[in-house]
CSV table of C-alpha atoms and ligand atoms in Angstrom, one decimal:
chain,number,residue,atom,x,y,z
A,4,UNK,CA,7.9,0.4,-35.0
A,5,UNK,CA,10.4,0.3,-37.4
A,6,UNK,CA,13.7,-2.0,-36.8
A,7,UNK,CA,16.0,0.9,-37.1
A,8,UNK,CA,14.6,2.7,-33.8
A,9,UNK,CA,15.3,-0.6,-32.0
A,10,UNK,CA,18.8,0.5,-30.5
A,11,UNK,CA,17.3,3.7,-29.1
A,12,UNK,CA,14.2,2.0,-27.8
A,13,UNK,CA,16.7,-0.9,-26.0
A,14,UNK,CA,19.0,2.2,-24.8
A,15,UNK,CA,16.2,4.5,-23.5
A,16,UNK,CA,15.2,1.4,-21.5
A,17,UNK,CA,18.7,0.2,-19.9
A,18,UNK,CA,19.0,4.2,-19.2
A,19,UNK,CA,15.4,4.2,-17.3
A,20,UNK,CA,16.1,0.7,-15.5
A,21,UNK,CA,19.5,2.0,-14.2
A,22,UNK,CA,17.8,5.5,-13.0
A,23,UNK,CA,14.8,3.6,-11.0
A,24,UNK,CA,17.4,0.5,-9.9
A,25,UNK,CA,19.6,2.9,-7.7
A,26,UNK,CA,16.2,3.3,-5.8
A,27,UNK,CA,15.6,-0.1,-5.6
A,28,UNK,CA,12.9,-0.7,-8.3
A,29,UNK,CA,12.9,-2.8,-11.5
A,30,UNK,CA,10.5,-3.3,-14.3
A,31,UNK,CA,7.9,-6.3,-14.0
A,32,UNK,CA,8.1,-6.9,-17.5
A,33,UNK,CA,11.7,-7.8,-17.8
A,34,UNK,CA,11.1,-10.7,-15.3
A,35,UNK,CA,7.6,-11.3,-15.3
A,36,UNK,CA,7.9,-14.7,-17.4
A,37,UNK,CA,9.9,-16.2,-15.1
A,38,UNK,CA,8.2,-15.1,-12.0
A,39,UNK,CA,4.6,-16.3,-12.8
A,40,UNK,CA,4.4,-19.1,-15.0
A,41,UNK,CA,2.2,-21.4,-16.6
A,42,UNK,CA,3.2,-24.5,-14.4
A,43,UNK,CA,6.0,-25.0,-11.6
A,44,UNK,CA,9.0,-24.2,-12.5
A,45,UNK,CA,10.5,-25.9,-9.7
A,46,UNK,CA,14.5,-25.6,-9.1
A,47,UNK,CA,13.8,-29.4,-6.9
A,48,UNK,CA,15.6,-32.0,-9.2
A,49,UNK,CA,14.7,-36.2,-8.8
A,50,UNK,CA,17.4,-37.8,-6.6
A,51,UNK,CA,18.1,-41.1,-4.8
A,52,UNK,CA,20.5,-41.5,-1.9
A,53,UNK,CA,21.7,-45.3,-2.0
A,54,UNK,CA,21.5,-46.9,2.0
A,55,UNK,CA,24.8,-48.4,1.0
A,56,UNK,CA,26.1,-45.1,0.3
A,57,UNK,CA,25.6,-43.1,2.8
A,58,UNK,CA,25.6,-45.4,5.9
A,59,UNK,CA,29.8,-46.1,5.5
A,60,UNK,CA,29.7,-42.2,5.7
A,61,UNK,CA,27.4,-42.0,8.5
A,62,UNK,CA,29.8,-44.4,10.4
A,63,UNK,CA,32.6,-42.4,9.7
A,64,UNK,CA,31.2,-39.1,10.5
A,65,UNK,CA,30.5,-40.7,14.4
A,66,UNK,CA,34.1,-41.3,14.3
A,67,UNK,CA,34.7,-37.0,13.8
A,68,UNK,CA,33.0,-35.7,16.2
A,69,UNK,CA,30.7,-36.9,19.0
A,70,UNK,CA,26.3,-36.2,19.0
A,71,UNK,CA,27.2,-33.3,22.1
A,72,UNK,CA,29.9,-31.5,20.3
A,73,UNK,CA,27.9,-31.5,16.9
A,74,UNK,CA,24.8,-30.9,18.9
A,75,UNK,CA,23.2,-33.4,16.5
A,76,UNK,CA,25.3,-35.5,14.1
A,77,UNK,CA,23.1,-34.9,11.3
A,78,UNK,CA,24.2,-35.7,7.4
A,79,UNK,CA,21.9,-33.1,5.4
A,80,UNK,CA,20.2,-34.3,2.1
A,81,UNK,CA,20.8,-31.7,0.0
A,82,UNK,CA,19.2,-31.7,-3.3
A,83,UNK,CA,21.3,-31.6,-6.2
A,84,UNK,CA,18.8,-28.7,-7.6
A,85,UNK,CA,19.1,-27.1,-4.4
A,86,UNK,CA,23.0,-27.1,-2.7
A,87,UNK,CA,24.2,-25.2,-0.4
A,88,UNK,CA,20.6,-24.6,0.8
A,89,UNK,CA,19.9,-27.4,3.3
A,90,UNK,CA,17.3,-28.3,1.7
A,91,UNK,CA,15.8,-31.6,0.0
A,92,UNK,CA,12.7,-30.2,-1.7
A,93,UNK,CA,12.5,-26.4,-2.2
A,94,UNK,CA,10.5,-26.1,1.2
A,95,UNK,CA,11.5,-29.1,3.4
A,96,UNK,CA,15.0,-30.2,5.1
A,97,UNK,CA,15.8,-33.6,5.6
A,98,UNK,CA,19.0,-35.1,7.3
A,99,UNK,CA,20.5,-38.4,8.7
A,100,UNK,CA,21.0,-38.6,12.3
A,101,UNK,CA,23.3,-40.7,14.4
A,102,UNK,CA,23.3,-41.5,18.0
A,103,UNK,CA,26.0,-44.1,19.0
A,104,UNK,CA,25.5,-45.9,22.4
A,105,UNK,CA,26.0,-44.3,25.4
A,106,UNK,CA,25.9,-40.8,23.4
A,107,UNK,CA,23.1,-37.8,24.4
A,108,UNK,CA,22.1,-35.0,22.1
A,109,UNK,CA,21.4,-32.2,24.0
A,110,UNK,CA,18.4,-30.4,25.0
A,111,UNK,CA,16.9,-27.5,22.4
A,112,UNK,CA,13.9,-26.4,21.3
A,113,UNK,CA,13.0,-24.2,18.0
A,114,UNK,CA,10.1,-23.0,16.1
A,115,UNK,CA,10.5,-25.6,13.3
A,116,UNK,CA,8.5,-28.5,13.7
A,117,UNK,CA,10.8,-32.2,13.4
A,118,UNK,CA,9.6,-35.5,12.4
A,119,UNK,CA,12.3,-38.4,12.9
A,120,UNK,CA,11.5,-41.4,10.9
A,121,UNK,CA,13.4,-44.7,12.1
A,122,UNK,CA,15.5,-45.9,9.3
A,123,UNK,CA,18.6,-48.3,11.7
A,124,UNK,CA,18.6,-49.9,15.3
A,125,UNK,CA,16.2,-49.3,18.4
A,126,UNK,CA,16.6,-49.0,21.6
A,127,UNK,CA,17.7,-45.3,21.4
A,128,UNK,CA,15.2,-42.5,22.5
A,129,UNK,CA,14.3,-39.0,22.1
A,130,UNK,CA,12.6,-36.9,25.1
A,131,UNK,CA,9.6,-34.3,23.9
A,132,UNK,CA,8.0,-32.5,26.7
A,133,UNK,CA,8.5,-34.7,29.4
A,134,UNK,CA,8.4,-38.3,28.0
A,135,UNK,CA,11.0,-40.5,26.4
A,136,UNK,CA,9.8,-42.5,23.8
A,137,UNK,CA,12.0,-45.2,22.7
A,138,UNK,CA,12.0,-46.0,18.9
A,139,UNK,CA,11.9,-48.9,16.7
A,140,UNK,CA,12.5,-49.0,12.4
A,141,UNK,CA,9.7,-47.7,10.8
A,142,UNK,CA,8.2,-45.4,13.6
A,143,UNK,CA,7.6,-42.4,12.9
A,144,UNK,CA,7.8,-39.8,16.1
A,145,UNK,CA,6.9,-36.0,16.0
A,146,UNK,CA,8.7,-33.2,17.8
A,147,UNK,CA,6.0,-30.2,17.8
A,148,UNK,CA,7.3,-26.7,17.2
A,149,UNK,CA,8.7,-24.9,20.5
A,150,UNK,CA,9.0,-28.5,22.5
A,151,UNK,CA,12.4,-29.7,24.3
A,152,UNK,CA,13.4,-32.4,22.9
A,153,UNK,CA,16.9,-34.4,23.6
A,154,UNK,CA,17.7,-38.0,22.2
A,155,UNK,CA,19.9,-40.7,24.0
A,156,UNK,CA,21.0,-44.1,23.1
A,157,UNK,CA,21.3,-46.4,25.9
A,158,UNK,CA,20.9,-49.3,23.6
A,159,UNK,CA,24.5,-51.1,22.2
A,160,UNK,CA,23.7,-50.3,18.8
A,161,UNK,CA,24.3,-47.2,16.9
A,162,UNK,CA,21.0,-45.2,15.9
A,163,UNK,CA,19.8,-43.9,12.6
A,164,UNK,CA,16.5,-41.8,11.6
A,165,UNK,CA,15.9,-39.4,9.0
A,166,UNK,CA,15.0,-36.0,10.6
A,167,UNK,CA,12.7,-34.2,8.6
A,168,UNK,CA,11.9,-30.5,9.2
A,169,UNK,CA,10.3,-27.4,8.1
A,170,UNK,CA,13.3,-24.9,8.4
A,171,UNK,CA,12.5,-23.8,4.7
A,172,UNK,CA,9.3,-22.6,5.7
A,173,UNK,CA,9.9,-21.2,9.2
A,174,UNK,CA,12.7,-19.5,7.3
A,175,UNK,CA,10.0,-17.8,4.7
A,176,UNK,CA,8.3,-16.2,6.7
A,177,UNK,CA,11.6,-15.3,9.2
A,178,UNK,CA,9.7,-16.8,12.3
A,179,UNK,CA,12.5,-18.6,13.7
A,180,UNK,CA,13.3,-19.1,17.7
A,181,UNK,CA,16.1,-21.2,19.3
A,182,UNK,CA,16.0,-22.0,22.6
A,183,UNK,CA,18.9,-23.9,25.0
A,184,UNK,CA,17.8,-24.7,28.6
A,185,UNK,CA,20.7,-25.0,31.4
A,186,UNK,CA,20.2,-28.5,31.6
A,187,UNK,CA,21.8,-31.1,29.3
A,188,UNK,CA,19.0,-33.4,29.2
A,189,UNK,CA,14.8,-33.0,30.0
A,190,UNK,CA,13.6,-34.3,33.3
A,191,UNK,CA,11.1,-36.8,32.2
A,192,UNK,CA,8.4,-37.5,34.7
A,193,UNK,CA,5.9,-39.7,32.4
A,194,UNK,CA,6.6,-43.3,31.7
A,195,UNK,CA,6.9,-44.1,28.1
A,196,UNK,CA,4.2,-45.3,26.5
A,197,UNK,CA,1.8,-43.1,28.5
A,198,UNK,CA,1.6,-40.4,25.2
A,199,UNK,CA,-0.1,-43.7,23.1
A,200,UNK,CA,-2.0,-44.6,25.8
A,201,UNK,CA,-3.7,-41.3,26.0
A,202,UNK,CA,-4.3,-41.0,22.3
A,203,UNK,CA,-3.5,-43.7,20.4
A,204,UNK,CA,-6.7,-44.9,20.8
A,205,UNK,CA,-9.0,-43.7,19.7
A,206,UNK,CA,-9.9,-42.2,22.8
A,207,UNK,CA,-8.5,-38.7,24.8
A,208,UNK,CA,-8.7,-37.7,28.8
A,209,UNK,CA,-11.9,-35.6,29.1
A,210,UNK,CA,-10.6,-32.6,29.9
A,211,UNK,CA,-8.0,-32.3,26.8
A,212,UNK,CA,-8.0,-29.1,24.8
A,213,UNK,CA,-5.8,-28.7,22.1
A,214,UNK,CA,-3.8,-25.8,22.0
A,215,UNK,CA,-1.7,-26.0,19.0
A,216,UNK,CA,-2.3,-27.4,15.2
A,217,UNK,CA,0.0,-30.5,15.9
A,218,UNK,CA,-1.1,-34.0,17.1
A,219,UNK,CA,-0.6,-34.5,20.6
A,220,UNK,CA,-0.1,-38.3,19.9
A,221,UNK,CA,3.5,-37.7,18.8
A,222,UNK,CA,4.8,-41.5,18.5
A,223,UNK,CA,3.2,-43.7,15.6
A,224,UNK,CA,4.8,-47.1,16.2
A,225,UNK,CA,5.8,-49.3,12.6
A,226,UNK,CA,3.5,-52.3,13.8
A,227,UNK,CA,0.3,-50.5,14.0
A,228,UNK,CA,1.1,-49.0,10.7
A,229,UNK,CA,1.9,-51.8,9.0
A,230,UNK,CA,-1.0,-53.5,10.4
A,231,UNK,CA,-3.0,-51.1,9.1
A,232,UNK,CA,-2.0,-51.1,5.4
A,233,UNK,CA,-1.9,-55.2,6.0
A,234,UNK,CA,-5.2,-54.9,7.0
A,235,UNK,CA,-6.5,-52.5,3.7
A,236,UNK,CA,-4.8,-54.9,1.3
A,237,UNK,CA,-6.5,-57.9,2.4
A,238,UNK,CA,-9.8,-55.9,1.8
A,239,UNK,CA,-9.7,-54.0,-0.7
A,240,UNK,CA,-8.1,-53.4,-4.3
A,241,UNK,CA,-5.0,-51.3,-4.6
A,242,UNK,CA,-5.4,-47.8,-6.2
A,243,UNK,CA,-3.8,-47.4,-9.3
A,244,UNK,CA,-1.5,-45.0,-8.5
A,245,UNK,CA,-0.3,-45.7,-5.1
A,246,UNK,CA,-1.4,-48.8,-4.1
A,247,UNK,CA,-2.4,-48.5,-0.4
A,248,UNK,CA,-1.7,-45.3,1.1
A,249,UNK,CA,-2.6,-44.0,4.2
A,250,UNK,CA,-1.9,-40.6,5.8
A,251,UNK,CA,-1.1,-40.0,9.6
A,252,UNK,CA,-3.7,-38.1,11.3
A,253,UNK,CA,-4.0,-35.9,14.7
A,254,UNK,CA,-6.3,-38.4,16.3
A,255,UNK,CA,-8.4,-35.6,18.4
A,256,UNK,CA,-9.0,-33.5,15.1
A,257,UNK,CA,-8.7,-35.8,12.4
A,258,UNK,CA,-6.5,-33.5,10.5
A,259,UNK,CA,-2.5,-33.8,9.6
A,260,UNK,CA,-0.7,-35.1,12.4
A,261,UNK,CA,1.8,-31.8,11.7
A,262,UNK,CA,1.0,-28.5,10.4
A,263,UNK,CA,3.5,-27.9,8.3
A,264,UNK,CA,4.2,-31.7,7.1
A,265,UNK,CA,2.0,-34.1,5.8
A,266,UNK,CA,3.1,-37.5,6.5
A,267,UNK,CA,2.3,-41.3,5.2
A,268,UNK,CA,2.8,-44.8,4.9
A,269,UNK,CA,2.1,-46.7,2.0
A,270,UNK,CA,2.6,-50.2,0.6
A,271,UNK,CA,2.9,-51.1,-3.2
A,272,UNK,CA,1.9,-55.0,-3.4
A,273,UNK,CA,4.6,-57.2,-5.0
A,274,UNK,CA,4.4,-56.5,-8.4
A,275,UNK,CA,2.8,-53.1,-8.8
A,276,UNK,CA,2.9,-51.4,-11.6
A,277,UNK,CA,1.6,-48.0,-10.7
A,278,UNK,CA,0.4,-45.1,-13.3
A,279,UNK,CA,1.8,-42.2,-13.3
A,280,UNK,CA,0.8,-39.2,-10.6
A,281,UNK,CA,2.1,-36.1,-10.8
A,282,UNK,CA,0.8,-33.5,-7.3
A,283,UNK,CA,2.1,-29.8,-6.7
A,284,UNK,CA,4.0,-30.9,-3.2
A,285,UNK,CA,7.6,-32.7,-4.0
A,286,UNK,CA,7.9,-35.6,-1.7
A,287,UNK,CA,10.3,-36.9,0.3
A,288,UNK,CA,10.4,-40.9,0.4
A,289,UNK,CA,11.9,-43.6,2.9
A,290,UNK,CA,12.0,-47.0,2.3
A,291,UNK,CA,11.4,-49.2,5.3
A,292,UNK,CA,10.6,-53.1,3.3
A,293,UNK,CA,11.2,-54.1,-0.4
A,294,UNK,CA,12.4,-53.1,-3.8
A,295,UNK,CA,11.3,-51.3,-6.7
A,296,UNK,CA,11.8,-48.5,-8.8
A,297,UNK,CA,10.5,-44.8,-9.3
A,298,UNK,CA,10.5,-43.3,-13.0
A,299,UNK,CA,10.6,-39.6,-12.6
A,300,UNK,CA,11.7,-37.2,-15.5
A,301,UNK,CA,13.4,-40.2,-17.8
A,302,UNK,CA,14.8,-41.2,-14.8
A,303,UNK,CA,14.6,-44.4,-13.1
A,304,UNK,CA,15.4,-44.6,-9.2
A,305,UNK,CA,16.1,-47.7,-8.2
A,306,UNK,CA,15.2,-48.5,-3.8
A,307,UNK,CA,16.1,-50.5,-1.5
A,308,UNK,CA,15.3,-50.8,1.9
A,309,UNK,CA,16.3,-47.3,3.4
A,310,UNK,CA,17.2,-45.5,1.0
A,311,UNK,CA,15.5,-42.0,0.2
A,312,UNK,CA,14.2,-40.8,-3.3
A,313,UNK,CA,12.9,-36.8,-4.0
A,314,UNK,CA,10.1,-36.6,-6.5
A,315,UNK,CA,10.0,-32.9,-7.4
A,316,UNK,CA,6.6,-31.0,-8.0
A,317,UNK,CA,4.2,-31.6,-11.1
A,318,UNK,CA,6.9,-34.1,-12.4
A,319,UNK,CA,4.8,-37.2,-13.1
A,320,UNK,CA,6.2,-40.5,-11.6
A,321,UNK,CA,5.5,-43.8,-11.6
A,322,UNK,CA,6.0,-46.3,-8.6
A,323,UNK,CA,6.8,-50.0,-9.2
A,324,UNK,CA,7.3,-52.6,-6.4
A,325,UNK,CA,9.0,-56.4,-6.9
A,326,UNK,CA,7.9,-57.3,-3.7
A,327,UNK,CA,5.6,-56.0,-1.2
A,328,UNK,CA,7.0,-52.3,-0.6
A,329,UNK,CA,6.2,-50.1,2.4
A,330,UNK,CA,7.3,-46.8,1.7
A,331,UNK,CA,6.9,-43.5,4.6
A,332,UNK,CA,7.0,-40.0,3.1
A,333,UNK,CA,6.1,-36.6,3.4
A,334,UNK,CA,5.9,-33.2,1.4
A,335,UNK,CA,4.1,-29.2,2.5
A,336,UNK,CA,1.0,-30.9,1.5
A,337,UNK,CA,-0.8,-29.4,4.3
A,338,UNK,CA,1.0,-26.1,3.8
A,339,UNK,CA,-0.7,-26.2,0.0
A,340,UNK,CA,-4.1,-27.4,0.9
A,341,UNK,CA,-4.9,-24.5,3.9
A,342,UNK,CA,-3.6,-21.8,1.0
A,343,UNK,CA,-5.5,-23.8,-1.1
A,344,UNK,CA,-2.6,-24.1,-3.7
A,345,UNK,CA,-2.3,-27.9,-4.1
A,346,UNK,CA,-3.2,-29.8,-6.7
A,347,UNK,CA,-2.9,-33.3,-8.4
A,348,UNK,CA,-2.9,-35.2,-11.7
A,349,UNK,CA,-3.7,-39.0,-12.2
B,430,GTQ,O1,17.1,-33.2,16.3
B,430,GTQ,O2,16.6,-31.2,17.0
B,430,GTQ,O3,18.5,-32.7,11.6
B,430,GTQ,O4,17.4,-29.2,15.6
B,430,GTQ,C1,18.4,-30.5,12.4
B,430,GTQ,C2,18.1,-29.6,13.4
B,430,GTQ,C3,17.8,-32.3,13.8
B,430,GTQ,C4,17.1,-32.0,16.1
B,430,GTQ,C5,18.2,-31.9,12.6
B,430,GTQ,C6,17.7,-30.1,14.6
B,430,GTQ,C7,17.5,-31.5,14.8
């Protein structure tokens, strides 16, 4: 084709796309490159929110309004890629909730599955179906899709745990449900600690039958954790990448404690220098102990004890640790792996 019929080839085309587009369809090829490409062409960008920024912020927001008016006093992580989206990876929400003493955050329940992760105080609980659990820094607690859940703080400090859900997902595939009961707050019947005597371990009643794809062990305390990755680095080398890493499990099935989260805890011994990793699901760090950096993208993220740091899909990072470093996080891995979509590079 010569160059001279160009201007009538470009013209017949605008004239056809404008004729089918009143109709509501477009041409593939005009788009297709962007649409299915070679690798992921996520919109998720690196980012670090500083502890020392945000909790001033925090503070001042409990000053503004109160946990019942706001329903929860959350500050969302947005990512920088991502604003106005409530979102901190393209598929996963995360936010910073604050419960001052004496405060209650009312009764709901919703088709997104929560995690909280303890980041500041303890002696403040949240109620999921009938049992308080009262949390401590580093625990991480599950509120399974369609439960009640309410929090309280009757301790004198204020509260703070990252919430992380899966509104991006629910939101896909337009599945949402909110419901409020009349009450305020849950009955609770069960004393706590009766949820991790039944299955925290290693052991369930006899006549448990799971229902649903989430674990019904739904508080995972810090010390047991920690123990645990104590425990793996006194026997074994760390793994070049990620030192010691463990994943939390549904303890009846053996699979993720969540279906739509995959969640770990993972220490990077003082003075790891990791190699870099790169995997399809962008993660969603927390900080609980130690200091170190993340190199993501040319960029170095420097943490701190509770602080939270995004690494975006496909981008390799690398993971360094000054001293020992225990480090929560969790990403759609278990989304990816039952479409079998995910992958990773080390
Ligand atoms: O605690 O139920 O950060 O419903 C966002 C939505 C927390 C909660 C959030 C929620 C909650």
């Amino acid at each position: 084709m010569s160059a001279v019929m160009q201007p009538k080839v470009d013209a017949d085309r605008k004239a056809f796309y404008g004729k089918i587009d009143k109709s509501n369809v477009t041409p593939l090829w005009e788009v297709l490159h962007g649409l299915i490409t070679a690798t992921p062409n996520t919109p998720c960008k690196p980012y670090l929110w500083k502890w020392d920024t945000v909790w001033p912020w925090i503070q001042e927001a409990g000053q503004l309004i109160t946990a019942k008016e706001a329903e929860r006093r959350v500050l969302v992580l947005e990512n920088p890629g991502l604003r106005g989206q409530s979102r901190i990876t393209h598929s996963l929400y995360a936010g910073l909730q604050l419960i001052l003493p004496g405060e209650v955050a009312p009764a709901h329940r919703h088709s997104q599955s929560a995690l909280r992760f303890i980041l500041q105080g303890s002696g403040a609980y949240t109620a999921v179906d009938g049992e308080k659990v009262t949390m401590n820094v580093g625990d991480f607690v599950i509120t399974p899709s369609w439960t009640y859940h309410d929090h309280g703080n009757p301790s004198k400090e204020p509260m703070v745990w990252m919430d992380g859900l899966d509104v991006p997902i629910v939101e896909l595939f337009d599945a949402q449900f909110l419901e409020r009961p009349s009450m305020e707050t849950q009955h609770t019947d069960r004393d706590q600690g009766y949820n991790l005597a039944q299955f925290g371990n290693t052991m369930k009643p006899v006549e448990y039958k799971h229902k649903t794809h989430t674990s019904p062990l739904f508080w995972y305390p810090y010390e047991r954790t920690r123990g645990a990755l104590d425990a793996m680095k006194k026997a074994q080398d760390p793994h070049a990448c990620w030192g010691y890493k463990l994943q939390y499990t549904n303890p009846v099935t053996g699979d993720w404690a969540m279906p739509t989260i995959g969640t770990f805890m993972q220490m990077l011994p003082k003075g790891f220098k990791g190699k870099p990793y790169r995997s399809t699901d962008s993660t969603v760090y927390a900080v609980v102990e130690g200091k170190g950096r993340c190199s993501v993208n040319g960029e170095t993220l420097t943490f701190g004890p509770k602080d939270v740091f995004v690494c975006p899909s496909w981008m390799p990072y690398t993971l360094e640790a000054d001293d020992d470093a225990v480090i929560f996080s969790y990403s759609d891995r278990p989304v990816q792996q039952a479409l079998d979509l995910w992958r990773e590079q080390f």
